[in-house]
PDB file of C-alpha atoms in Angstrom:
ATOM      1  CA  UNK T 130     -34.805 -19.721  10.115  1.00 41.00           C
ATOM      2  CA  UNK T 131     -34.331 -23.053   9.298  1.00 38.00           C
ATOM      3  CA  UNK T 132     -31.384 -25.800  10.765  1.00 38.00           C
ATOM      4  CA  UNK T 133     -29.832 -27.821   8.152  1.00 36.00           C
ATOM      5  CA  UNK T 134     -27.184 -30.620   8.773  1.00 33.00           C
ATOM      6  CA  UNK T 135     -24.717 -31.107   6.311  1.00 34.00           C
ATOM      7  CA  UNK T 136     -21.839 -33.424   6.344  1.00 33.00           C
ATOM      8  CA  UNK T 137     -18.220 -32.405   5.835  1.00 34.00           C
ATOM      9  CA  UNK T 138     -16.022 -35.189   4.209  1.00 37.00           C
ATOM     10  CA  UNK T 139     -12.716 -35.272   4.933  1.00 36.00           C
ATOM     11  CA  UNK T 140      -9.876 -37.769   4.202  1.00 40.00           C
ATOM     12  CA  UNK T 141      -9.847 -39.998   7.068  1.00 38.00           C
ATOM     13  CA  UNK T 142     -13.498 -38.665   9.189  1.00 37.00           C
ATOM     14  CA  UNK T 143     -17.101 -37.568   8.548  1.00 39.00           C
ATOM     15  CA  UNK T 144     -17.993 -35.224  10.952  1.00 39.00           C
ATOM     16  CA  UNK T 145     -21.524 -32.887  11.112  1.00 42.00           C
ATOM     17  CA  UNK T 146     -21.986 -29.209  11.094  1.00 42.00           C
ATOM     18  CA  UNK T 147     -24.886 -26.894  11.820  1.00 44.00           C
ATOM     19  CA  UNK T 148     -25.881 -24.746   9.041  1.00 46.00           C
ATOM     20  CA  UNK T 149     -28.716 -22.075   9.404  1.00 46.00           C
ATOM     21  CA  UNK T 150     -30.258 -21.465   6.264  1.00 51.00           C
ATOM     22  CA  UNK T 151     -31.153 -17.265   6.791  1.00 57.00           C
ATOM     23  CA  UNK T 152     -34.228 -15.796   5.275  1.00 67.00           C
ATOM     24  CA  UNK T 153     -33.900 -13.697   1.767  1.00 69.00           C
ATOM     25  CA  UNK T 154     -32.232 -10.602   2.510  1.00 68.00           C
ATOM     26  CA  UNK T 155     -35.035  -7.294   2.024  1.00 76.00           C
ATOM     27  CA  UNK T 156     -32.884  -5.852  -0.110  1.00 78.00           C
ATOM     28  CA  UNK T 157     -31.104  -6.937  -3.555  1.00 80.00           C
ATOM     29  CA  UNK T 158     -27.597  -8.348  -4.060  1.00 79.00           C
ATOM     30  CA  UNK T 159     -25.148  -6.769  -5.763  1.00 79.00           C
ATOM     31  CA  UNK T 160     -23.495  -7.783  -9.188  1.00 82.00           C
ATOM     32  CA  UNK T 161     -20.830  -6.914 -10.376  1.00 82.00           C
ATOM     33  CA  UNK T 162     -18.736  -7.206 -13.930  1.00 87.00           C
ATOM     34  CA  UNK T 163     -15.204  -7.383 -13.609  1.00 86.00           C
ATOM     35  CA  UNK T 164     -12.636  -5.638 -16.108  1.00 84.00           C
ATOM     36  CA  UNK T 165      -9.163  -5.514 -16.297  1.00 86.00           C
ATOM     37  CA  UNK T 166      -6.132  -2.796 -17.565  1.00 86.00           C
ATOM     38  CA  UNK T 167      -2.776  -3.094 -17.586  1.00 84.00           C
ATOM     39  CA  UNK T 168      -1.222  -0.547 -16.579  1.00 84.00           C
ATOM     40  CA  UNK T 169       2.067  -0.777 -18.004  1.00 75.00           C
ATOM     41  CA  UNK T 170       3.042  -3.764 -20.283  1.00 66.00           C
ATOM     42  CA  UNK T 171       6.556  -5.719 -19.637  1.00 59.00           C
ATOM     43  CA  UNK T 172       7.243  -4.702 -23.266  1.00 55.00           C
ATOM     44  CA  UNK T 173      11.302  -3.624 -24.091  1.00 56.00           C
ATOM     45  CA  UNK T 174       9.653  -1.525 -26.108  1.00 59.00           C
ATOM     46  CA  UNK T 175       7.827   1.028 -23.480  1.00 61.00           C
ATOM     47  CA  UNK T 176       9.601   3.023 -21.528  1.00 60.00           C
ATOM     48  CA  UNK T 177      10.319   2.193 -17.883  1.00 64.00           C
ATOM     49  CA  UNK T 178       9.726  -1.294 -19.152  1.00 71.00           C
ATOM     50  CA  UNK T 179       8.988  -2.494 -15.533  1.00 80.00           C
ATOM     51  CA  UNK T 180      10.911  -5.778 -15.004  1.00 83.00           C
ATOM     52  CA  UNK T 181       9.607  -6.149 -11.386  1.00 90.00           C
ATOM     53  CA  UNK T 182       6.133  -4.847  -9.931  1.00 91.00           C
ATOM     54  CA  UNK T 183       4.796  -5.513  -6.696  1.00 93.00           C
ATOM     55  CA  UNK T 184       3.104  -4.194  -3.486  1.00 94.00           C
ATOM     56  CA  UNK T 185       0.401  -1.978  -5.143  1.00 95.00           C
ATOM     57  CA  UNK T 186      -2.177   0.322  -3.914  1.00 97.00           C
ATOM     58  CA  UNK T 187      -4.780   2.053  -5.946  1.00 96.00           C
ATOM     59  CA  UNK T 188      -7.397   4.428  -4.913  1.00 97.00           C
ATOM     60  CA  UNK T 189      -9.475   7.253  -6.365  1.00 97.00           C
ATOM     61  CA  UNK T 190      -9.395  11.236  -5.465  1.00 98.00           C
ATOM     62  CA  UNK T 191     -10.290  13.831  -6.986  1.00 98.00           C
ATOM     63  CA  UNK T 192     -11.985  12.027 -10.018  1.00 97.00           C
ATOM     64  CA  UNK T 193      -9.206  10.040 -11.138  1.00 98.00           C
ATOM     65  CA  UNK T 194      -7.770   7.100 -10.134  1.00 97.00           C
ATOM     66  CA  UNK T 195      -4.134   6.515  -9.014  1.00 98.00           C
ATOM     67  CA  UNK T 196      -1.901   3.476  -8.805  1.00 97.00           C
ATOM     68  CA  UNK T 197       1.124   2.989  -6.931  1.00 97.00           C
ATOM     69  CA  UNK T 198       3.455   0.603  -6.426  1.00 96.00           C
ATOM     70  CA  UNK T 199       7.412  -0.821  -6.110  1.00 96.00           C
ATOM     71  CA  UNK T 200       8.774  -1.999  -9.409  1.00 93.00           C
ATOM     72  CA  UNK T 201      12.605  -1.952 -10.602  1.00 91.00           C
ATOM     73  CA  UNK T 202      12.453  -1.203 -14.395  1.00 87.00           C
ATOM     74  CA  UNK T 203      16.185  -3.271 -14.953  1.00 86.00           C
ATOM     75  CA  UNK T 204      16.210  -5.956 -12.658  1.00 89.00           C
ATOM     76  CA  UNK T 205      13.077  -8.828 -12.517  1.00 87.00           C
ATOM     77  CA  UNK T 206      13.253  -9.519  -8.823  1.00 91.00           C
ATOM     78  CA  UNK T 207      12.501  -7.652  -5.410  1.00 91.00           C
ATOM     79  CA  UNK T 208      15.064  -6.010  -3.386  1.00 92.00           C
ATOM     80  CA  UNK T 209      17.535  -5.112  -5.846  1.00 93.00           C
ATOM     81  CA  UNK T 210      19.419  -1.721  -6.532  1.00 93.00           C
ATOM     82  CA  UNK T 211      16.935   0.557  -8.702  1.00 93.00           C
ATOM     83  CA  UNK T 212      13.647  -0.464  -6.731  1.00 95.00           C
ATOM     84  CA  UNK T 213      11.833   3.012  -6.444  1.00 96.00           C
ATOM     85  CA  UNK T 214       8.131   3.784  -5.544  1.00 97.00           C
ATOM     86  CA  UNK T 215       5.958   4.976  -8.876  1.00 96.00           C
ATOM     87  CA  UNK T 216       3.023   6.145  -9.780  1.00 96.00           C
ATOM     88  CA  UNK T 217       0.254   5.913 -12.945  1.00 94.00           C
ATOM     89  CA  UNK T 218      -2.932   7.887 -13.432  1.00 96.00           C
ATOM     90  CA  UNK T 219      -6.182   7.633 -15.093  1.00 95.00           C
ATOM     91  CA  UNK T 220      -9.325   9.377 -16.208  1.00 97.00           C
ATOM     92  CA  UNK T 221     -11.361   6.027 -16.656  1.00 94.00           C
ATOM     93  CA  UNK T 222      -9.634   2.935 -15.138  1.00 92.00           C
ATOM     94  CA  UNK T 223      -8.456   1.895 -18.499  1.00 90.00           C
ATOM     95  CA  UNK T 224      -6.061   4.521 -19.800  1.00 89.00           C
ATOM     96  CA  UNK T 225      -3.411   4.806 -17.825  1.00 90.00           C
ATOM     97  CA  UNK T 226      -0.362   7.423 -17.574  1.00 90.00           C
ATOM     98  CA  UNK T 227       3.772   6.318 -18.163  1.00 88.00           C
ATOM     99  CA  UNK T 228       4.562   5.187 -14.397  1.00 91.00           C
ATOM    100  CA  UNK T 229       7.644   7.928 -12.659  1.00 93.00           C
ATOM    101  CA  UNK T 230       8.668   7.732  -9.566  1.00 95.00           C
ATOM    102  CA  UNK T 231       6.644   9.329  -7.538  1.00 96.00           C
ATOM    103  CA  UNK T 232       8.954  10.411  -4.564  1.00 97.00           C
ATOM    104  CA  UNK T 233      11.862  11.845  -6.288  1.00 97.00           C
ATOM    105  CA  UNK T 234      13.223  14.492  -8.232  1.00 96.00           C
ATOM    106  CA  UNK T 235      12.829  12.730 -11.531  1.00 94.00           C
ATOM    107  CA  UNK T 236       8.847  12.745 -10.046  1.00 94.00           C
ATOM    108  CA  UNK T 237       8.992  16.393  -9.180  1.00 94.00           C
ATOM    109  CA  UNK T 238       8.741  16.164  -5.370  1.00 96.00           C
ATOM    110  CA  UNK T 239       9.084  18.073  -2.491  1.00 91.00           C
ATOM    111  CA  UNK T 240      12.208  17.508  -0.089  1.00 92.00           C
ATOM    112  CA  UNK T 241      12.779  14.433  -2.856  1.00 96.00           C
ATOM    113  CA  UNK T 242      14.036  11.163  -1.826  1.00 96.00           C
ATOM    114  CA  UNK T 243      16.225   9.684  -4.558  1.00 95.00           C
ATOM    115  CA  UNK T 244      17.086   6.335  -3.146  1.00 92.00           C
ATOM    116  CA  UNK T 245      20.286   4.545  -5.018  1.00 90.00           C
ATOM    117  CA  UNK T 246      22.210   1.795  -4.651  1.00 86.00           C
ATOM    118  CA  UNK T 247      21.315  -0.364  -2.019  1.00 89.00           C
ATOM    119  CA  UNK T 248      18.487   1.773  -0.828  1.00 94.00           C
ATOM    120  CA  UNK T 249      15.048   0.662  -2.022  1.00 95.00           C
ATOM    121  CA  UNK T 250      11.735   2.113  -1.780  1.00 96.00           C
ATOM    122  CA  UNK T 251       8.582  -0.077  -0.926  1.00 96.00           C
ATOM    123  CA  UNK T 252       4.945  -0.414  -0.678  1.00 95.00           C
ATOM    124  CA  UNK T 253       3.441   2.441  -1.229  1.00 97.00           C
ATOM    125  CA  UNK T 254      -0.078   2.828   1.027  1.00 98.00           C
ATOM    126  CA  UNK T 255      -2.721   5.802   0.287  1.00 98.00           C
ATOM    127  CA  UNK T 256      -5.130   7.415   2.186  1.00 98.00           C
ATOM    128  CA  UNK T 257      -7.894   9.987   0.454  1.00 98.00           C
ATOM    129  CA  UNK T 258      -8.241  12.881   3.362  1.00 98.00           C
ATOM    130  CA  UNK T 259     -11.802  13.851   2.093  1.00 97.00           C
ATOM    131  CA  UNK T 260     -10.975  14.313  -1.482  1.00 98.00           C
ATOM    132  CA  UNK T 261      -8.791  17.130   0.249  1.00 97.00           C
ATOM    133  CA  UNK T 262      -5.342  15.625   0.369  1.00 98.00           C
ATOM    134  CA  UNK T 263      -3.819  12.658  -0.608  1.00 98.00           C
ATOM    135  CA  UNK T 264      -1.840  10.655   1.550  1.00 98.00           C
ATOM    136  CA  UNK T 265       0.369   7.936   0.939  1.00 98.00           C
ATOM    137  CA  UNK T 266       2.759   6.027   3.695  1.00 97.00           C
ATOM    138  CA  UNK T 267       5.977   4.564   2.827  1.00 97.00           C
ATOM    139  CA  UNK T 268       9.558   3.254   3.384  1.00 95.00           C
ATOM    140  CA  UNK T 269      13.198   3.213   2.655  1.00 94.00           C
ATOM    141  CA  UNK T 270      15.338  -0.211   3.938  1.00 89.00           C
ATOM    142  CA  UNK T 271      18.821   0.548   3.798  1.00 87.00           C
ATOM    143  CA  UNK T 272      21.870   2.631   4.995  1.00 85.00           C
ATOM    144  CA  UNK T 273      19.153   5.599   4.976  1.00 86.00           C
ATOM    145  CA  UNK T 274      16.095   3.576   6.409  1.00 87.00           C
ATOM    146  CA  UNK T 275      13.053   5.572   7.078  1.00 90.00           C
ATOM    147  CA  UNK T 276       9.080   5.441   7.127  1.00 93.00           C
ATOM    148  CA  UNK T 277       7.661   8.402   5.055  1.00 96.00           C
ATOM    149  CA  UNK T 278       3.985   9.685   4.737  1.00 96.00           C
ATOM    150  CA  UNK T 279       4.101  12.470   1.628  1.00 98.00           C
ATOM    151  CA  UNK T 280       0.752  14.455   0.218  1.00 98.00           C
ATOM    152  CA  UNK T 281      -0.346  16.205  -2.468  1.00 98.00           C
ATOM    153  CA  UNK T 282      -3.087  18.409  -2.878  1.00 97.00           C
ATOM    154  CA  UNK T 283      -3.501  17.386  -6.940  1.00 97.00           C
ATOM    155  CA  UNK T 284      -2.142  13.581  -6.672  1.00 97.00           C
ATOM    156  CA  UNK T 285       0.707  14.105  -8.750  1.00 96.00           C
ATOM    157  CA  UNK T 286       3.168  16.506  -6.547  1.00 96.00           C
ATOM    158  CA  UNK T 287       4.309  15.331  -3.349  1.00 97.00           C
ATOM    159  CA  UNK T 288       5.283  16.550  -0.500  1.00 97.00           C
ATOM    160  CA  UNK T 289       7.576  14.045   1.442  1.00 97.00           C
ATOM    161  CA  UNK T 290       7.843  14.026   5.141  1.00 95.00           C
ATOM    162  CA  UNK T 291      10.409  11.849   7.058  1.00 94.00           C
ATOM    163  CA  UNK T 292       8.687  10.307  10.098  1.00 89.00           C
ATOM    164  CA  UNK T 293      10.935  10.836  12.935  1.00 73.00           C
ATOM    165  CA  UNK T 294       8.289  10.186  15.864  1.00 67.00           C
ATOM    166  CA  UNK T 295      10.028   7.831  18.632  1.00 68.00           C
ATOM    167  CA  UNK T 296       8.465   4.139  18.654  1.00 71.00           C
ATOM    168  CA  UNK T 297       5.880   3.265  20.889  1.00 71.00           C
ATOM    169  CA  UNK T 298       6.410   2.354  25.059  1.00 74.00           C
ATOM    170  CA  UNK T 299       5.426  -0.924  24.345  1.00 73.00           C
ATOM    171  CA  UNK T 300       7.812  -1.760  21.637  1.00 74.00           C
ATOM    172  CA  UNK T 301      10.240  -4.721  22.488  1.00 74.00           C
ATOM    173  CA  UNK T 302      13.790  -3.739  21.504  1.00 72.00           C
ATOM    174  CA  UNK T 303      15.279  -6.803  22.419  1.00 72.00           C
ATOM    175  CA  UNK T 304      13.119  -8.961  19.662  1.00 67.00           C
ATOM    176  CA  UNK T 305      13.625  -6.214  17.211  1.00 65.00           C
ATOM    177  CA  UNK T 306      16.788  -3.493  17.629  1.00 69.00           C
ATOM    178  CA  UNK T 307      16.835  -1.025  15.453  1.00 72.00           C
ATOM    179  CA  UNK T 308      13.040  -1.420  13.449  1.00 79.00           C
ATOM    180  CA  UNK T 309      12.161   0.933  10.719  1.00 82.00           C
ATOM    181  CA  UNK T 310       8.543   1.528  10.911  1.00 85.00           C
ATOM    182  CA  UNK T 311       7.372  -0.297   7.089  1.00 89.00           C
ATOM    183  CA  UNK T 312       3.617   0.479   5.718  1.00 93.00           C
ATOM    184  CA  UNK T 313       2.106  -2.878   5.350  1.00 90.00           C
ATOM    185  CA  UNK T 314      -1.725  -2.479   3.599  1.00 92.00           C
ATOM    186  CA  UNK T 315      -4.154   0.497   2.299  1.00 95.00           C
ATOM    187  CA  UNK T 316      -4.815   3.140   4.979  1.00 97.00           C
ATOM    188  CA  UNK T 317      -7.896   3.926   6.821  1.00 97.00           C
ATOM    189  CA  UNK T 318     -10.112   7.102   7.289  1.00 98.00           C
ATOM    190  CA  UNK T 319     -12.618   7.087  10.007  1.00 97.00           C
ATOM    191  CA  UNK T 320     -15.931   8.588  10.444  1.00 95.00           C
ATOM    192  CA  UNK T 321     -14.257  11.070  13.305  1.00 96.00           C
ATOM    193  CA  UNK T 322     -11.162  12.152  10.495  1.00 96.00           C
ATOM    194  CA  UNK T 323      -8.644   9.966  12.217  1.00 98.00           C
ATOM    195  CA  UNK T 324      -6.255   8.490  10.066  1.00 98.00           C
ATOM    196  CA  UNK T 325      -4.343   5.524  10.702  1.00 97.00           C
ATOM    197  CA  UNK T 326      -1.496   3.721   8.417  1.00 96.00           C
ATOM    198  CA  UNK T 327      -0.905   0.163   9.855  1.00 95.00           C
ATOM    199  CA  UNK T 328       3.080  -1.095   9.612  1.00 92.00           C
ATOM    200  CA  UNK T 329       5.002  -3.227  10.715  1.00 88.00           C
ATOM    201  CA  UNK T 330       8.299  -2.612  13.379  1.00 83.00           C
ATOM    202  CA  UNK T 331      11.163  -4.261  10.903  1.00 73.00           C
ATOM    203  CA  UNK T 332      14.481  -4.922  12.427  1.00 71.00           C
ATOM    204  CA  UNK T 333      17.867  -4.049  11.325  1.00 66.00           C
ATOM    205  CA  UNK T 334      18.592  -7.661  12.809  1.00 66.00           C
ATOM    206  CA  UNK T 335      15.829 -10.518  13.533  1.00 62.00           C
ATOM    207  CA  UNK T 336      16.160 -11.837  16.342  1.00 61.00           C
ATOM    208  CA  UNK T 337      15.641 -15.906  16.421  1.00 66.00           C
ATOM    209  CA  UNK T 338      12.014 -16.725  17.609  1.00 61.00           C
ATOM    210  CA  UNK T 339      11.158 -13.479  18.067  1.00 64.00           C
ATOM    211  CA  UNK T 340       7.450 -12.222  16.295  1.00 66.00           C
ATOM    212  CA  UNK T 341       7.305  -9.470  13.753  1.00 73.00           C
ATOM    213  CA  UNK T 342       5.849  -6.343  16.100  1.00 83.00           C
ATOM    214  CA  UNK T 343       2.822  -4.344  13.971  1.00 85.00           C
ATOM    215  CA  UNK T 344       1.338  -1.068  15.050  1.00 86.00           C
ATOM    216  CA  UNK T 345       0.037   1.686  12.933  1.00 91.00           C
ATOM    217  CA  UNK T 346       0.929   5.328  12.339  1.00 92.00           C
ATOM    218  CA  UNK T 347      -1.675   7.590  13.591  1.00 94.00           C
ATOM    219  CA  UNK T 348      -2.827  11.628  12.950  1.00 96.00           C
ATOM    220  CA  UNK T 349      -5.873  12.872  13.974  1.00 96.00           C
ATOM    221  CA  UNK T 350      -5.170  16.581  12.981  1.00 96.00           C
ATOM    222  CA  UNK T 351      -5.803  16.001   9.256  1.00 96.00           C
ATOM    223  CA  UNK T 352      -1.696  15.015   8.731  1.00 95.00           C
ATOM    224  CA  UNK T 353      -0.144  17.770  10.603  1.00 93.00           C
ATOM    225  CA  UNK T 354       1.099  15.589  12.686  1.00 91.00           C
TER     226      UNK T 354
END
């Protein structure tokens, strides 16, 4: 190992910093090509046209790969009436299926959730329960606000379950009445089968100087419960 000293230039100082040089790694480094698909083109002409997209998740079970995500085929901005979960699927990351949404009846689901008006669904987050089951967390804002984790056993029916579980002991009520558990990022799988969801606690009403409260959702019975 060797020390280097490099210098960091800055507007208005020059300061120093320690840099260790490591020795060659004893194995190779990985490279990579990078591709892109769309998945479903803002054209008029397809059908949802998908005016608004966001909060994605992708992941692969099964063989195939599946993309989720919160779009509102009418309306080009977030949080408007007609923003539904939906879902694409493909064979080789480049081909992908006419996005439905993925929750409701128009989807095929289980116990369906067909949010309307000012009910909208967001950020979809999966889990792949060893190639098993997939998972994906959820949630509803809205007169009917809820946190959801559905399955399927083939990726394309779903199962929806309302999580009713009461919120943690050490949730602070006072700096946010009222939360709605809301998935926040991709879902994790460890080596011991627990799963865990992270979300974050969202109020009904913020309260002023008060920090957004984050926990995670948690089953270590393979989703039973």
């Amino acid at each position: 190992m060797k020390a280097l000293t490099c210098l960091l230039c800055l507007p208005s100082f020059v300061t120093h910093i320690a840099v260790w040089a490591a020795d060659p790694p004893p194995y190779p480094v990985a490279t990579f090509s990078i591709e892109q698909a769309i998945i479903n083109p803002a054209n008029p002409a397809w059908s949802p046209r998908m005016s608004y997209n966001h909060d994605s998740d992708i992941t692969r079970f099964r063989g195939r790969y599946f993309a989720a995500w919160n779009a509102n085929p009418e309306i080009p901005e977030q949080a408007r009436p007609g923003q539904l979960n939906y879902l694409s699927v493909s064979d080789d990351f480049q081909h992908w299926s006419r996005p439905v949404p993925i929750f409701t009846s128009q989807g095929g689901a289980v116990s369906p959730v067909d949010s309307s008006g000012g009910e909208l669904q967001w950020q979809p987050n999966f889990i792949n329960y060893h190639d098993q089951t997939l998972f994906c967390a959820w949630s509803v804002t809205g007169r009917n606000a809820a946190a959801y984790v559905s399955r399927s056993t083939d990726g394309l029916h779903w199962e929806n379950t309302r999580i009713t579980e009461p919120l943690p002991d050490s949730y602070d009520r006072s700096a946010s009445p009222g939360a709605t558990p809301f998935p926040s990022n991709h879902g994790l799988l460890t080596r011991a089968g627990t799963m865990l969801f992270p979300i974050c606690l969202v109020p009904a009403t913020a309260a002023r100087g008060k920090f957004l409260q984050v926990a995670a959702l948690i089953s270590e019975d393979g989703g039973s419960t």
